[in-house]
Coordinates of C-alpha atoms in Angstrom, one line a residue:
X1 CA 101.2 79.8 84.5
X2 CA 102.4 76.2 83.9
X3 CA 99.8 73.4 83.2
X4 CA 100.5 69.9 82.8
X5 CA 98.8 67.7 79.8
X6 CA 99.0 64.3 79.3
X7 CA 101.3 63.6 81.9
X8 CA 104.2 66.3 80.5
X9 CA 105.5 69.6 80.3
X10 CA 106.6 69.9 77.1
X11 CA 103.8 71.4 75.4
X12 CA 103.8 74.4 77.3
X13 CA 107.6 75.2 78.2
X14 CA 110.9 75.3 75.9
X15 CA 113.2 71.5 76.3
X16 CA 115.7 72.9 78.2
X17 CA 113.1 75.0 80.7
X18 CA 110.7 71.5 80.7
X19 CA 113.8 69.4 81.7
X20 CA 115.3 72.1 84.5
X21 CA 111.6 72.2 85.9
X22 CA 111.1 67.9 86.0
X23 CA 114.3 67.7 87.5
X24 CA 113.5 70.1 90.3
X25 CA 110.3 68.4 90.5
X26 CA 111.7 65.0 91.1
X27 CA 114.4 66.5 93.4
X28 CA 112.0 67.6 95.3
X29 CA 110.6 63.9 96.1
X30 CA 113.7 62.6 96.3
X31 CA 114.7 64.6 98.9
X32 CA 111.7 65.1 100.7
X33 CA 111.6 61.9 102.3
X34 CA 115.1 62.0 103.4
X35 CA 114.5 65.3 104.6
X36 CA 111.6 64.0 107.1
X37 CA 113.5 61.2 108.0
X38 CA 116.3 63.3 109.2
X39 CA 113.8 66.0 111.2
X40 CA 112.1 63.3 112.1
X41 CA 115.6 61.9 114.1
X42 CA 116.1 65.3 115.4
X43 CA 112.8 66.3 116.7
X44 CA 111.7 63.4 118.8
X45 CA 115.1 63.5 120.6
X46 CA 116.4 60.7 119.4
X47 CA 120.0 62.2 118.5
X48 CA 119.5 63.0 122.5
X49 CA 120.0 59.4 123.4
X50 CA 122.4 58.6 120.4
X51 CA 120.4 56.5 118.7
X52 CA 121.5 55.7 115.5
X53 CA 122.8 52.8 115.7
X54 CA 119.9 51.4 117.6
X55 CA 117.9 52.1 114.1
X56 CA 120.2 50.6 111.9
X57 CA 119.9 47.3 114.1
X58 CA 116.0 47.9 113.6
X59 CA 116.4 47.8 110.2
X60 CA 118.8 45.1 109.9
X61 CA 116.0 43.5 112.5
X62 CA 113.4 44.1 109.6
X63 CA 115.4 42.4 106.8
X64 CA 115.3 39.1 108.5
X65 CA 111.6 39.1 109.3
X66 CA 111.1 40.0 105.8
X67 CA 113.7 37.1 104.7
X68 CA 111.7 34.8 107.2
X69 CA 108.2 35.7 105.2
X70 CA 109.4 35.3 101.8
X71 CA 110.6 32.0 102.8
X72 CA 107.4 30.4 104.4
X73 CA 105.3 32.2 101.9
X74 CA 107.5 30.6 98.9
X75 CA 107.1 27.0 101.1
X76 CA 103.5 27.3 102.0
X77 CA 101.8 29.4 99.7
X78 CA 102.1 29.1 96.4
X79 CA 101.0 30.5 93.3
X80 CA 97.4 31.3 92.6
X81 CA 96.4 29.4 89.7
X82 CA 92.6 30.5 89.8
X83 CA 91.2 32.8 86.2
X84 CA 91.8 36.0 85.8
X85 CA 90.3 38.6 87.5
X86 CA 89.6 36.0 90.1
X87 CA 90.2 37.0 93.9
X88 CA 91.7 34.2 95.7
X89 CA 90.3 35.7 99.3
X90 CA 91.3 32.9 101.6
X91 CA 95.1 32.9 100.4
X92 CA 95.0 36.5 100.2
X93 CA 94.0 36.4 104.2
X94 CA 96.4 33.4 105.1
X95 CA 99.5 35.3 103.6
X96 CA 98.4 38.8 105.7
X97 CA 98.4 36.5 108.4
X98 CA 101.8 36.1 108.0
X99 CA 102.7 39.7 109.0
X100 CA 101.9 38.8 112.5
X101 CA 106.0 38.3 112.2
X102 CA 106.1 42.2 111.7
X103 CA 104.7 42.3 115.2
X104 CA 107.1 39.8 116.6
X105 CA 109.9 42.0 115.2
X106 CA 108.8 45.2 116.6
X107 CA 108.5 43.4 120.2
X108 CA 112.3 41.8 120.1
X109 CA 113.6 45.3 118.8
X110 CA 111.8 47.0 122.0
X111 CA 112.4 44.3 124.1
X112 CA 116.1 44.3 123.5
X113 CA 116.2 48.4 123.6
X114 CA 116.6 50.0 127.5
X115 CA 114.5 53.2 128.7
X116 CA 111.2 55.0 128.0
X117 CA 108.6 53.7 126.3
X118 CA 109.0 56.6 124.0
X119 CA 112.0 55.7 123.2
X120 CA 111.3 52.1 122.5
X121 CA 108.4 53.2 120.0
X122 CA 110.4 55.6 118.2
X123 CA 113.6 53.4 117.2
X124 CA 111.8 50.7 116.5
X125 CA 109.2 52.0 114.5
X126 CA 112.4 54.6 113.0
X127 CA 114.1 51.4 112.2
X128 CA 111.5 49.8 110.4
X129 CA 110.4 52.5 108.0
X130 CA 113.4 53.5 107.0
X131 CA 114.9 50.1 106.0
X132 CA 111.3 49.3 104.1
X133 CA 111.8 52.5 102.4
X134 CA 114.8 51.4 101.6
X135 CA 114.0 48.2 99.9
X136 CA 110.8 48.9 98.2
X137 CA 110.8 52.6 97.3
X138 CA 114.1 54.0 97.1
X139 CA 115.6 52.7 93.8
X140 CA 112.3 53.2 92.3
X141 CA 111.8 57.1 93.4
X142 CA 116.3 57.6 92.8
X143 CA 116.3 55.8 89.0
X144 CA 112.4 56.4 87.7
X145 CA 111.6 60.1 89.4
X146 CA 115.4 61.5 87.5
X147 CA 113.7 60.7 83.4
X148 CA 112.8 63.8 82.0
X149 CA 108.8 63.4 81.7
X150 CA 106.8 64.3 84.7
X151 CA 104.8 61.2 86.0
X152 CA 102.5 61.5 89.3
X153 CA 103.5 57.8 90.3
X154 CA 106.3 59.4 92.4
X155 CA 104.8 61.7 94.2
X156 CA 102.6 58.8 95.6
X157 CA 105.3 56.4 96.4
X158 CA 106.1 59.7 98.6
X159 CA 102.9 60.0 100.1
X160 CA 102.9 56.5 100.9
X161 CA 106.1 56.4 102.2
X162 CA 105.1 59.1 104.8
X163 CA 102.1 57.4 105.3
X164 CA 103.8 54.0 106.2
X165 CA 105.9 56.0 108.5
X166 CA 103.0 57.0 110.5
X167 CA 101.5 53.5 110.5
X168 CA 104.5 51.7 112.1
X169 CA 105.0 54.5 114.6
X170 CA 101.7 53.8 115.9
X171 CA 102.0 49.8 115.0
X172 CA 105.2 50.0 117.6
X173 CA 103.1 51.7 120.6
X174 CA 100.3 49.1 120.2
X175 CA 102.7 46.2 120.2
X176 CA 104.0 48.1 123.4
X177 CA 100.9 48.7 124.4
X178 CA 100.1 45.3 124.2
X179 CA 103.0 43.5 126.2
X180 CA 102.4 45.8 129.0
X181 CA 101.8 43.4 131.9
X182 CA 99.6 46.0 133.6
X183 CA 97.4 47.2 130.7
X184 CA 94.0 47.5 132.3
X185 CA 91.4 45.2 131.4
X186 CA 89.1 47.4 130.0
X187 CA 92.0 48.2 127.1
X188 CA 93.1 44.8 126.3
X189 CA 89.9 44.2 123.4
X190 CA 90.8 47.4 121.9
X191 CA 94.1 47.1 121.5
X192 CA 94.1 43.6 120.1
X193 CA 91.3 44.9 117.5
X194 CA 93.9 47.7 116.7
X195 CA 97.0 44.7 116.5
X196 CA 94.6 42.9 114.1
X197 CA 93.9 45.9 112.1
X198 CA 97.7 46.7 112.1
X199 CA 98.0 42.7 110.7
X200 CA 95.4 42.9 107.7
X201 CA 95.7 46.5 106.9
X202 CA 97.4 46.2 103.6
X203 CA 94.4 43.0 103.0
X204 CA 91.9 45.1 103.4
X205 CA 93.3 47.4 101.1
X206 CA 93.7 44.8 98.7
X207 CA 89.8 44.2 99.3
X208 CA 88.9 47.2 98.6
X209 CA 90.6 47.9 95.5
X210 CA 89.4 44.5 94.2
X211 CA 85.9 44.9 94.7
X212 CA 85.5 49.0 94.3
X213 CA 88.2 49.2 91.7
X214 CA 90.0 52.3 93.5
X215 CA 91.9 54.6 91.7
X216 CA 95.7 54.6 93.4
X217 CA 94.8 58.3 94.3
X218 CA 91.4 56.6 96.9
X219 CA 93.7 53.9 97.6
X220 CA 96.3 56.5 99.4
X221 CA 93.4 57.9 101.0
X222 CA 92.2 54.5 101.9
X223 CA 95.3 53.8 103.5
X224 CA 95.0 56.9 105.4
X225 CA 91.8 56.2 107.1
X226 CA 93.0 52.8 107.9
X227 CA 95.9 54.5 109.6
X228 CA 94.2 57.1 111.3
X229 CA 92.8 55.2 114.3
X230 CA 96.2 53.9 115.2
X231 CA 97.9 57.8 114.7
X232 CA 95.3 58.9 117.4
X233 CA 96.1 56.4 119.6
X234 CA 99.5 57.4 119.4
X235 CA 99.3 61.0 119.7
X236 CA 97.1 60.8 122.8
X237 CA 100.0 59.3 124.7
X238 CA 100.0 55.8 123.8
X239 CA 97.4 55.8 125.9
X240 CA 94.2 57.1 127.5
X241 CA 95.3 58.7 131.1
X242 CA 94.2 56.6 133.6
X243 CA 94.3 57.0 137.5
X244 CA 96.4 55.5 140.2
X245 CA 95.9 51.9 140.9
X246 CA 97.3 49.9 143.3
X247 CA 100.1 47.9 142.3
X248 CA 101.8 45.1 144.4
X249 CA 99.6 46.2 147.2
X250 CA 100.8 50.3 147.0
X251 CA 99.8 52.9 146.0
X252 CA 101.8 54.7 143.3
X253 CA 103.5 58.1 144.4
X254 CA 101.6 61.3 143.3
X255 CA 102.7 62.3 139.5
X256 CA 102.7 58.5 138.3
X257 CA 100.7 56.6 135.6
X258 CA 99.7 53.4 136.4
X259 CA 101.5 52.6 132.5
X260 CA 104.1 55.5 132.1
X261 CA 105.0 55.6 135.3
X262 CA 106.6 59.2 136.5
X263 CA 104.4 62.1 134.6

């Protein structure tokens, strides 16, 4: 039986037994995103429509917007000068706003992809987590999760990372969602409350932490919940089923969605 105290092993195990089992430990975070990443490729079928390269342009899609933020945020934002422990909530909200440019970016990488709306979804919103992976998380979890003491940072950059996955896959079928000419009526407040929630997500995480003082083991949860609503609209089909409509003054075939098209 192998209990961890005060954040290491060695009390309880031998150097060489306490280093062998850290580094299988952080091997197993290292790879474990990878991993998903990959089975994530090969499950939704996007190998199937040879895809690849169509996520690398995603993520090279991602840098720029991310380039383009940094740069208006360094023109027209800059450094909060308030006291300490101050919340500056009105900059804090203008700069989220900023990540309407995420959206933007999701909508030229769909709009530029041909086929499904499946497929659109999946290699944009592919695209995007892997190359913000990339850049935030990956030298982090590749030089900090290989030191020899155990440290439960790592495992939540992983949880997080999976987590952010999930968010931009369902981010992607909103902004879809969204630019569907025929969306009904009745779904067009929805889904812009779900767009804004998608915008200010990672503000009203901020919020909470600020005002609750989370631990970073609530705030993964937090981010969770926040996430959840979009996840089920994804996993529903993009979409609640709706019946045949009229469009352009005919009536759609039998087996047809007024939004997906053929069933």
């Amino acid at each position: 039986m192998v209990s961890v105290v005060g954040g290491s092993l060695e009390r309880h195990l031998p150097t060489s037994a306490c280093h062998s089992t850290t580094q299988l430990l952080d091997g197993v975070r290292l790879t474990s995103r990878v991993i998903s990443e990959a089975d994530f490729h090969q499950q939704t079928g996007l190998s199937e429509y040879n895809a690849f390269w169509r996520c690398v342009q995603a993520g090279a899609t991602y840098l720029f917007v991310q380039l383009c933020k940094m740069l208006f945020l360094a023109t027209f934002f800059p450094t909060w000068e308030g006291g300490a422990g101050v919340y500056d909530f009105v900059g804090e909200f203008m700069k989220s706003t900023v990540d309407l440019a995420d959206l933007l970016g999701l909508h030229l990488v769909m709009s530029r992809n041909a086929g499904k709306g499946e497929y659109k979804i999946m290699v944009a919103a592919m695209g995007w987590a892997t190359a913000e992976l990339v850049m935030s998380r990956f030298l982090p979890l590749w030089v900090g999760a290989r030191g020899i003491e155990f440290d439960w940072k790592y495992i939540q950059m992983s949880f997080d990372s999976n987590i952010s996955l999930v968010h931009y896959i369902a981010m992607a079928a909103v902004v879809w969602m969204f630019t569907r000419y025929d969306l009904p009526k009745s779904f067009r407040l929805p889904v812009t409350v779900l767009l804004a929630l998608c915008v200010y997500k990672a503000f009203l995480i901020e919020l909470f932490v600020h005002v609750f003082l989370l631990g970073s083991w609530t705030v993964l949860l937090v981010k969770a919940v926040l996430t959840d609503p979009l996840k089920q609209i994804q996993r529903r089909g993009t979409v609640p089923p709706i019946q045949p409509t009229m469009r352009d003054g005919v009536m759609p075939p039998h087996g047809h969605n007024a939004l997906e098209g053929p069933l």
